[in-house]
Structures are given as structure tokens and as C-alpha cells.
Amino acid sequence: MAKAFFARCARECKMGFLSILLISMLLLLTPADAKITSGFAHLSGAKTESTLVKFAVSPQSSVSIDINITSYGMYEDEQALRLHIYDDDDWTSVRREPLCSEKIKWADKSIPVVFDFKGKRRDDRPGKKKTDIVDYYTAHITAEIENPPPPNARFRHKTKADRSRYFYFTIDDCSLEKYNHDNKVPDMVYTVKVMNVHRSVDGIPTYDHLPADEGGIGMLLLVTLFFSGALALMLFYKFVRSIGGDVHVAILVVMAACGCNGISALCELVHRGQYARNGYGNYAIDALSSYFEALSDSFVALVLLSIGGGWTLPSDVLGGGIGREGSTNKLFKGIKNPAGALLDLISCRGRGGERLGGIVALLIIFAHVGLAQWGRTFNDDFDTYHALEHPPGRALMLLRFILGLVFVTGVGMVRSGGRCPPSLMSFLTRFALVGLSYFASLPGVAMFVGSALPYHQRHQALHLGAALVQACSLASLTWLFVGSADASAYHRLSKVGTHSDGDMTSDLVTPASNGGIARPTMWRFGKTKVRLD
């Protein structure tokens, strides 16, 4: 009866997955609106310019911008107040220039900012009293610039290449670096609407809300959702077949990794659908996408580290390698059995012998999620979890590199255990190469993208590379746990398949060592046993 129930659940999951996939496709077809960005700006002698927005524009098109600026008080000397538009060909040179007067020479377009008095209103700025009254001034600017931009007669004459291009929109007042009138510069808030504009042969414009660097990523997310969902269903089917018998917790962890990867793609698709309607998407859903992506990464890393350290292998196979006491063993003891170490940390309140391993496992998970949240402070439009443009992205690459070294060390210790069969040694060698490629490939892809590709192609290439790396790792781990007993030497020996020690009901606890508390090695769910060792 239990198997029939779970089989029905599996069918319903498939129908639900297809429904989610259909909804996601419909979200991609939502009518487009402009990208909307808002923020605060205050110019001074030390900061004469403020970047309002960056936007990627398609080839042979133009970018349209609509800006509303509100000034809290009169901008007394606005003669040098300008909106300047730059492109990525010159942006590096702009950032290198020390003076505002030198920066603006690189601008593709310069537009005066003129404020109109709108009366007195209640001051709604944070920290101000609700009874405070302030003079309100507003400026409205609309502009359109072609891609590629026309030659600038003041500074250059060369025509730029026709390609995707980033445009940067800044507001500045170069007079502030010459005259000390910072006290006369009021606070300003702005709202920016920006869009891609494509024109037909007849000159009829069509508008695209998404930046050009997001092109194709929606379809990539759909493929990721479908692929991760299919892997999760395969693992779920194996779990259903184990109802009433035994199943290894590694299968559930990999299933969770596949599920998190699929949910991350789904959340990002929903965010893009919201973005199409309101121009800024849904911050919470986009944040969930980053968190689930980080969880998937951390689960994959934990499983690779654990399998590389001998998790799921019989103790007699490990021999004297990972089992020997010593400083290295203390590092790997918990990583070798993350599920048991976490259970020891939680159920035994950290008093068991493997509490350090549970702490290490939690630190790996929290490190990935923390880096995902840190990365969100650098870009609110779309997920930039793997980007190398900011410190959290570079920290993630360093973390991958360190975990890769730990992984290789663990595999080497298992192979040198003294009792490892030659066939398993051959498998572990290949597994070490696959695992090391996972830990090293993303930093390698990121460094290649950052050094070999033009700036306007990096965002899409990094997304594609990260998706391929994660898909290959999830597919490899799924094969590792759903393969038949004859698939490899690992499948013949691993406890993930059949338990070679006979009746598992007698092996419900790990004997206490050094005065520690005995820790269960198995969870029971009715007649189903979930093995942790």
C-alpha cells in the first residue's frame, strides 16, 4: 500500500513539475515594461558625480531613458549640473581620470539638468520629522542614444563597433571641485526608466525591458529547471522503491541538491516575469534564487568531500588511511560522515565525538549562503552569485579552490589506506579527477571569462559556464547513487546500495568513544530505515 501511495505521489509530482514548467514559460512571454531604478544622490567636492544606472543595449538599436529627479531644496548653482552618458569602450578611462572636468570629455552625450519649483511639501526623507516642510524642485529628462554611439567631435572621430554595449548614466557637477559651495547642494532622489529600443525598416520602434546581457538566460533557466527536475524525480523514484526497506541519506542529500538547483531556476524565472511587469522584479524571490543556488552548491561540495573521504564505504575497505588517529584524521573525521556528524551535533547537543564535523558541515553551508547574500548587495536586478566583479564572487572562487585541495587530500588518504581494492583505486582516481574538475572548473571558467572575453559578453558566458558545471556535477552524483550494483567498483562496495553486513537493525548506534555519547547511525521512518554511515 505504501509503494502504491508513493507511486501516486510520483505521478502527481510529474504533473506538478509540468505545470510549473508551463507557468514559467508563460512568465517569459509577459508584456515588457521598462527597467526601473531609484536611488539617492548627494554631490560634493569630494564626490562630484553619481552613477544612476548601467544598462546593456543590443546591437543596431538605441537606449531610451526617462529620469525624474527631486531636489530637497533649491539647487542654487545648477549651471554645471549635467547628465552624462558614457559607454563601456570609454568607461575604464572615465574611472581612471582624477578630475570631473577630465571625465566628462569621454561622454557620448551631455544633457543639462534644470529644476522647476513645485512648492512646499512635507519632508519624507528618513530621519526627518513629519512636521518638517521643505521646498521641492523637480527635473524631468528624456533622452535616447544610438548603439553604436556617433563619433564625438570634441574628443574622437573614430566610429565604434556595432555590438552589444553597456551605457552608463551619471549626474555630475564639475564646478564643485573648483568652488567650495557644498553647503548649497541639496539632497536628490531619482527614478530612472530605461529600455532597449529596436526600430524596423519602417522606423517603427519596439521596446525591450531586459538588458542585452540577459538575452538567452531565460531559456537557460528553463533547461536548468527541466534537467534538475528530471534528476530529482529519478532520485525520488529510487527513494520510493526503497519504502519499507533501507535507503542511504546520501540519496536524499543529492535529491535536495537537484531540487534546490531547480527551485533556484524557477525563482529566477518568476523574478524575470515580475520584472517584465513592473520593471524591477521581486527582490525576495530573486534572493531566494540566490539562496537555493548556494544551498545546491554546498550540498554538492559536501557530498563530494564526504565520498572522497570514504563515506558510504565499509570500514575494512578504508583500512588504516582515514581511520588512523592523527591531526589529519581530526580534520576529515566529520567530513567523512556529514549526516552522522550533524545528527551528533544536534541530537547529542554537541557532546558527541564528531561534533567538529557537524560544525564544519554547517560552516560550509552557511559560507555559501552568506556569500550569496553578500553578493546581492552589489546588484539588485538579477542574481550575481558567481560574478567575479565583486569581492563575494572572488571569495566564492577561493572557497572552491580550498575545498578542492581538501577533497584531493581525502581521496588520497582513502587510496593509501592499505586495504583499498585495485578496482576501487582505479575508480577513486577517476572520481578524484571528476571532483577536482568540479571544484576547479568554476574558478577556471570565471578567470577565462574575465580575461579572454569582452566585457559585454562576460555576464552571459559566466551564467552558461556555472550552469554547465552544476548540471554535470548533479548528473554525476545522480549516476553514483542510482547506478546498478555492477556499474563500478564503488557501486559493488558502497553502503548506498545494499548493506553487506546483513541485518541493519543491529547497527543502530555507533559505540561511544573517549567517554562520548553513543550516536545513532540510522533514522527510522516506520519500516523504512535511512542509513547515515
Tab-separated table of C-alpha atoms in Angstrom, residues 1-257:
chain	number	residue	atom	x	y	z
A	1	MET	CA	0.000	0.000	0.000
A	2	ALA	CA	2.886	2.356	0.874
A	3	LYS	CA	4.526	1.744	-2.506
A	4	ALA	CA	1.250	2.453	-4.319
A	5	PHE	CA	0.857	5.672	-2.333
A	6	PHE	CA	4.357	6.902	-3.177
A	7	ALA	CA	3.968	5.849	-6.799
A	8	ARG	CA	0.849	8.010	-6.959
A	9	CYS	CA	2.841	10.817	-5.344
A	10	ALA	CA	5.489	10.404	-8.031
A	11	ARG	CA	2.878	10.746	-10.783
A	12	GLU	CA	1.432	13.838	-9.122
A	13	CYS	CA	4.938	15.306	-8.780
A	14	LYS	CA	5.464	14.826	-12.518
A	15	MET	CA	2.186	16.605	-13.296
A	16	GLY	CA	3.088	19.405	-10.878
A	17	PHE	CA	6.508	19.748	-12.468
A	18	LEU	CA	4.988	20.036	-15.947
A	19	SER	CA	2.546	22.655	-14.669
A	20	ILE	CA	5.374	24.680	-13.128
A	21	LEU	CA	7.304	24.435	-16.385
A	22	LEU	CA	4.289	25.728	-18.348
A	23	ILE	CA	3.799	28.621	-15.915
A	24	SER	CA	7.471	29.529	-16.208
A	25	MET	CA	7.246	29.633	-20.000
A	26	LEU	CA	4.185	31.874	-19.765
A	27	LEU	CA	6.080	34.204	-17.438
A	28	LEU	CA	8.721	34.673	-20.128
A	29	LEU	CA	6.027	35.864	-22.540
A	30	THR	CA	4.689	38.619	-20.241
A	31	PRO	CA	4.452	42.039	-21.943
A	32	ALA	CA	7.577	44.124	-21.376
A	33	ASP	CA	7.912	47.257	-19.269
A	34	ALA	CA	10.921	49.471	-18.654
A	35	LYS	CA	13.715	48.750	-16.238
A	36	ILE	CA	13.107	50.996	-13.224
A	37	THR	CA	15.861	52.082	-10.859
A	38	SER	CA	15.594	54.544	-7.991
A	39	GLY	CA	18.130	55.893	-5.547
A	40	PHE	CA	19.646	58.775	-3.589
A	41	ALA	CA	22.357	61.181	-4.754
A	42	HIS	CA	24.239	63.960	-2.994
A	43	LEU	CA	27.076	65.680	-4.814
A	44	SER	CA	30.015	67.356	-3.128
A	45	GLY	CA	33.573	68.499	-3.782
A	46	ALA	CA	34.849	65.032	-2.834
A	47	LYS	CA	32.200	63.248	-4.931
A	48	THR	CA	31.315	65.347	-7.939
A	49	GLU	CA	29.446	62.597	-9.817
A	50	SER	CA	26.980	59.804	-9.047
A	51	THR	CA	26.239	56.836	-11.327
A	52	LEU	CA	22.482	56.415	-11.689
A	53	VAL	CA	22.203	53.231	-13.764
A	54	LYS	CA	24.080	50.862	-16.071
A	55	PHE	CA	22.228	49.221	-18.952
A	56	ALA	CA	23.261	46.772	-21.686
A	57	VAL	CA	21.961	47.635	-25.169
A	58	SER	CA	21.614	45.331	-28.179
A	59	PRO	CA	23.452	45.961	-31.478
A	60	GLN	CA	21.810	48.205	-34.074
A	61	SER	CA	19.394	49.620	-31.534
A	62	SER	CA	19.245	52.518	-29.112
A	63	VAL	CA	18.624	53.099	-25.426
A	64	SER	CA	15.792	55.274	-24.195
A	65	ILE	CA	15.929	56.827	-20.735
A	66	ASP	CA	13.342	58.728	-18.713
A	67	ILE	CA	14.601	60.319	-15.481
A	68	ASN	CA	12.738	62.158	-12.731
A	69	ILE	CA	14.925	63.930	-10.153
A	70	THR	CA	13.559	65.526	-6.998
A	71	SER	CA	15.645	68.064	-5.078
A	72	TYR	CA	15.001	68.693	-1.371
A	73	GLY	CA	15.643	72.425	-1.509
A	74	MET	CA	16.857	74.723	-4.244
A	75	TYR	CA	19.972	73.782	-6.223
A	76	GLU	CA	21.327	77.335	-6.210
A	77	ASP	CA	24.001	76.976	-8.903
A	78	GLU	CA	22.905	74.382	-11.466
A	79	GLN	CA	24.776	75.807	-14.450
A	80	ALA	CA	27.328	72.931	-14.386
A	81	LEU	CA	24.825	70.222	-13.342
A	82	ARG	CA	24.674	67.669	-16.150
A	83	LEU	CA	23.513	64.186	-17.052
A	84	HIS	CA	26.365	62.479	-18.909
A	85	ILE	CA	26.124	59.237	-20.880
A	86	TYR	CA	29.191	57.007	-21.320
A	87	ASP	CA	29.708	53.610	-22.969
A	88	ASP	CA	31.856	50.643	-21.960
A	89	ASP	CA	34.532	51.477	-24.567
A	90	ASP	CA	35.479	54.522	-22.505
A	91	TRP	CA	34.206	53.681	-19.008
A	92	THR	CA	37.562	52.344	-17.778
A	93	SER	CA	39.234	55.570	-18.890
A	94	VAL	CA	36.481	57.583	-17.215
A	95	ARG	CA	37.066	55.826	-13.881
A	96	ARG	CA	40.823	56.454	-14.160
A	97	GLU	CA	40.505	60.199	-14.623
A	98	PRO	CA	41.089	62.043	-11.327
A	99	LEU	CA	39.091	65.188	-12.181
A	100	CYS	CA	35.448	65.595	-13.116
A	101	SER	CA	36.405	68.035	-15.877
A	102	GLU	CA	38.537	65.297	-17.470
A	103	LYS	CA	35.925	62.564	-17.069
A	104	ILE	CA	33.202	64.410	-18.961
A	105	LYS	CA	35.411	64.659	-22.074
A	106	TRP	CA	34.718	60.949	-22.623
A	107	ALA	CA	30.931	61.376	-22.580
A	108	ASP	CA	28.863	60.354	-25.612
A	109	LYS	CA	26.168	62.832	-24.648
A	110	SER	CA	25.732	65.706	-22.190
A	111	ILE	CA	22.308	66.978	-21.075
A	112	PRO	CA	21.689	69.968	-18.726
A	113	VAL	CA	19.637	69.307	-15.596
A	114	VAL	CA	17.161	72.108	-14.931
A	115	PHE	CA	14.919	72.117	-11.842
A	116	ASP	CA	11.431	73.616	-11.599
A	117	PHE	CA	9.909	74.721	-8.294
A	118	LYS	CA	6.903	72.582	-7.314
A	119	GLY	CA	6.000	74.167	-4.000
A	120	LYS	CA	6.458	73.308	-0.350
A	121	ARG	CA	5.820	69.753	0.868
A	122	ARG	CA	6.336	67.574	3.887
A	123	ASP	CA	9.909	66.283	4.145
A	124	ASP	CA	9.672	62.499	3.727
A	125	ARG	CA	13.417	61.744	3.997
A	126	PRO	CA	14.480	59.181	6.621
A	127	GLY	CA	15.422	60.824	9.915
A	128	LYS	CA	13.369	63.951	9.260
A	129	LYS	CA	10.376	64.987	11.338
A	130	LYS	CA	6.988	64.510	9.752
A	131	THR	CA	6.201	68.147	10.510
A	132	ASP	CA	9.235	69.468	8.597
A	133	ILE	CA	8.414	71.398	5.436
A	134	VAL	CA	10.876	71.688	2.540
A	135	ASP	CA	10.918	73.329	-0.894
A	136	TYR	CA	10.523	70.724	-3.633
A	137	TYR	CA	12.149	71.066	-7.047
A	138	THR	CA	11.884	68.524	-9.859
A	139	ALA	CA	13.703	67.909	-13.128
A	140	HIS	CA	12.465	65.631	-15.905
A	141	ILE	CA	14.911	64.361	-18.532
A	142	THR	CA	14.225	62.164	-21.541
A	143	ALA	CA	16.967	61.095	-23.903
A	144	GLU	CA	17.802	58.459	-26.478
A	145	ILE	CA	21.228	57.464	-27.743
A	146	GLU	CA	22.083	55.079	-30.545
A	147	ASN	CA	24.190	51.962	-30.295
A	148	PRO	CA	26.871	52.290	-31.554
A	149	PRO	CA	27.073	55.925	-30.422
A	150	PRO	CA	28.024	58.516	-33.042
A	151	PRO	CA	31.590	59.927	-33.054
A	152	ASN	CA	32.169	62.722	-30.581
A	153	ALA	CA	33.524	65.697	-32.498
A	154	ARG	CA	35.002	67.250	-29.339
A	155	PHE	CA	37.196	64.293	-28.446
A	156	ARG	CA	37.203	61.493	-31.013
A	157	HIS	CA	36.334	60.833	-34.646
A	158	LYS	CA	36.541	57.036	-34.878
A	159	THR	CA	33.316	55.087	-35.415
A	160	LYS	CA	32.731	52.426	-32.744
A	161	ALA	CA	31.998	48.766	-33.426
A	162	ASP	CA	28.396	47.610	-33.812
A	163	ARG	CA	27.941	45.211	-30.859
A	164	SER	CA	26.159	44.842	-27.558
A	165	ARG	CA	27.289	47.667	-25.333
A	166	TYR	CA	26.871	48.903	-21.769
A	167	PHE	CA	25.817	52.515	-21.288
A	168	TYR	CA	26.436	54.347	-18.017
A	169	PHE	CA	24.287	57.294	-16.937
A	170	THR	CA	25.775	59.714	-14.394
A	171	ILE	CA	24.786	63.024	-12.867
A	172	ASP	CA	27.634	65.405	-12.028
A	173	ASP	CA	28.563	68.965	-11.174
A	174	CYS	CA	32.187	69.694	-12.056
A	175	SER	CA	32.040	73.180	-10.508
A	176	LEU	CA	32.115	71.543	-7.063
A	177	GLU	CA	35.804	70.662	-7.460
A	178	LYS	CA	36.636	74.332	-8.096
A	179	TYR	CA	34.353	76.252	-5.727
A	180	ASN	CA	33.564	75.464	-2.113
A	181	HIS	CA	29.774	75.539	-2.127
A	182	ASP	CA	28.997	72.020	-0.843
A	183	ASN	CA	26.601	73.517	1.713
A	184	LYS	CA	24.437	74.778	-1.135
A	185	VAL	CA	23.987	71.336	-2.745
A	186	PRO	CA	20.709	69.689	-1.641
A	187	ASP	CA	19.854	66.020	-1.395
A	188	MET	CA	18.375	64.487	-4.531
A	189	VAL	CA	16.370	61.334	-5.212
A	190	TYR	CA	15.829	59.912	-8.669
A	191	THR	CA	13.752	57.385	-10.569
A	192	VAL	CA	15.087	56.072	-13.875
A	193	LYS	CA	13.193	54.136	-16.571
A	194	VAL	CA	15.435	52.688	-19.263
A	195	MET	CA	14.697	50.443	-22.243
A	196	ASN	CA	16.170	48.878	-25.360
A	197	VAL	CA	14.625	50.397	-28.496
A	198	HIS	CA	14.640	48.395	-31.748
A	199	ARG	CA	13.412	50.013	-34.946
A	200	SER	CA	12.062	48.235	-38.003
A	201	VAL	CA	12.866	49.165	-41.578
A	202	ASP	CA	9.836	51.467	-41.498
A	203	GLY	CA	11.132	53.148	-38.332
A	204	ILE	CA	8.509	51.615	-36.042
A	205	PRO	CA	10.018	51.180	-32.535
A	206	THR	CA	9.682	48.060	-30.407
A	207	TYR	CA	10.756	48.107	-26.773
A	208	ASP	CA	12.635	45.534	-24.719
A	209	HIS	CA	12.765	45.855	-20.932
A	210	LEU	CA	15.586	43.356	-20.317
A	211	PRO	CA	19.240	44.384	-20.683
A	212	ALA	CA	21.004	42.835	-23.651
A	213	ASP	CA	23.288	40.831	-21.338
A	214	GLU	CA	20.227	38.864	-20.130
A	215	GLY	CA	19.474	37.551	-23.621
A	216	GLY	CA	19.221	33.757	-23.692
A	217	ILE	CA	19.434	33.360	-19.912
A	218	GLY	CA	15.680	32.787	-19.640
A	219	MET	CA	15.910	29.722	-21.899
A	220	LEU	CA	18.982	28.548	-19.945
A	221	LEU	CA	16.935	28.756	-16.735
A	222	LEU	CA	14.162	26.688	-18.325
A	223	VAL	CA	16.652	23.996	-19.353
A	224	THR	CA	18.139	24.040	-15.843
A	225	LEU	CA	14.689	23.675	-14.296
A	226	PHE	CA	13.775	20.762	-16.550
A	227	PHE	CA	17.128	18.976	-16.156
A	228	SER	CA	17.334	19.388	-12.373
A	229	GLY	CA	13.717	18.332	-12.003
A	230	ALA	CA	14.322	15.181	-14.050
A	231	LEU	CA	17.308	14.222	-11.866
A	232	ALA	CA	15.317	14.892	-8.696
A	233	LEU	CA	12.498	12.666	-9.982
A	234	MET	CA	14.960	9.852	-10.728
A	235	LEU	CA	16.288	10.021	-7.173
A	236	PHE	CA	12.780	10.278	-5.768
A	237	TYR	CA	11.804	7.154	-7.723
A	238	LYS	CA	14.738	5.298	-6.172
A	239	PHE	CA	13.638	6.501	-2.745
A	240	VAL	CA	10.070	5.340	-3.386
A	241	ARG	CA	11.331	1.885	-4.357
A	242	SER	CA	13.136	1.744	-1.021
A	243	ILE	CA	9.983	2.297	1.048
A	244	GLY	CA	9.789	-0.477	3.633
A	245	GLY	CA	13.494	-1.295	3.204
A	246	ASP	CA	16.574	0.875	3.556
A	247	VAL	CA	17.844	3.955	1.769
A	248	HIS	CA	21.058	5.896	2.249
A	249	VAL	CA	20.809	9.535	3.305
A	250	ALA	CA	23.239	10.491	0.506
A	251	ILE	CA	20.436	9.869	-1.994
A	252	LEU	CA	18.249	12.366	-0.114
A	253	VAL	CA	21.064	14.935	0.022
A	254	VAL	CA	21.701	14.725	-3.727
A	255	MET	CA	17.952	14.868	-4.359
A	256	ALA	CA	17.862	18.044	-2.228
A	257	ALA	CA	20.778	19.472	-4.262
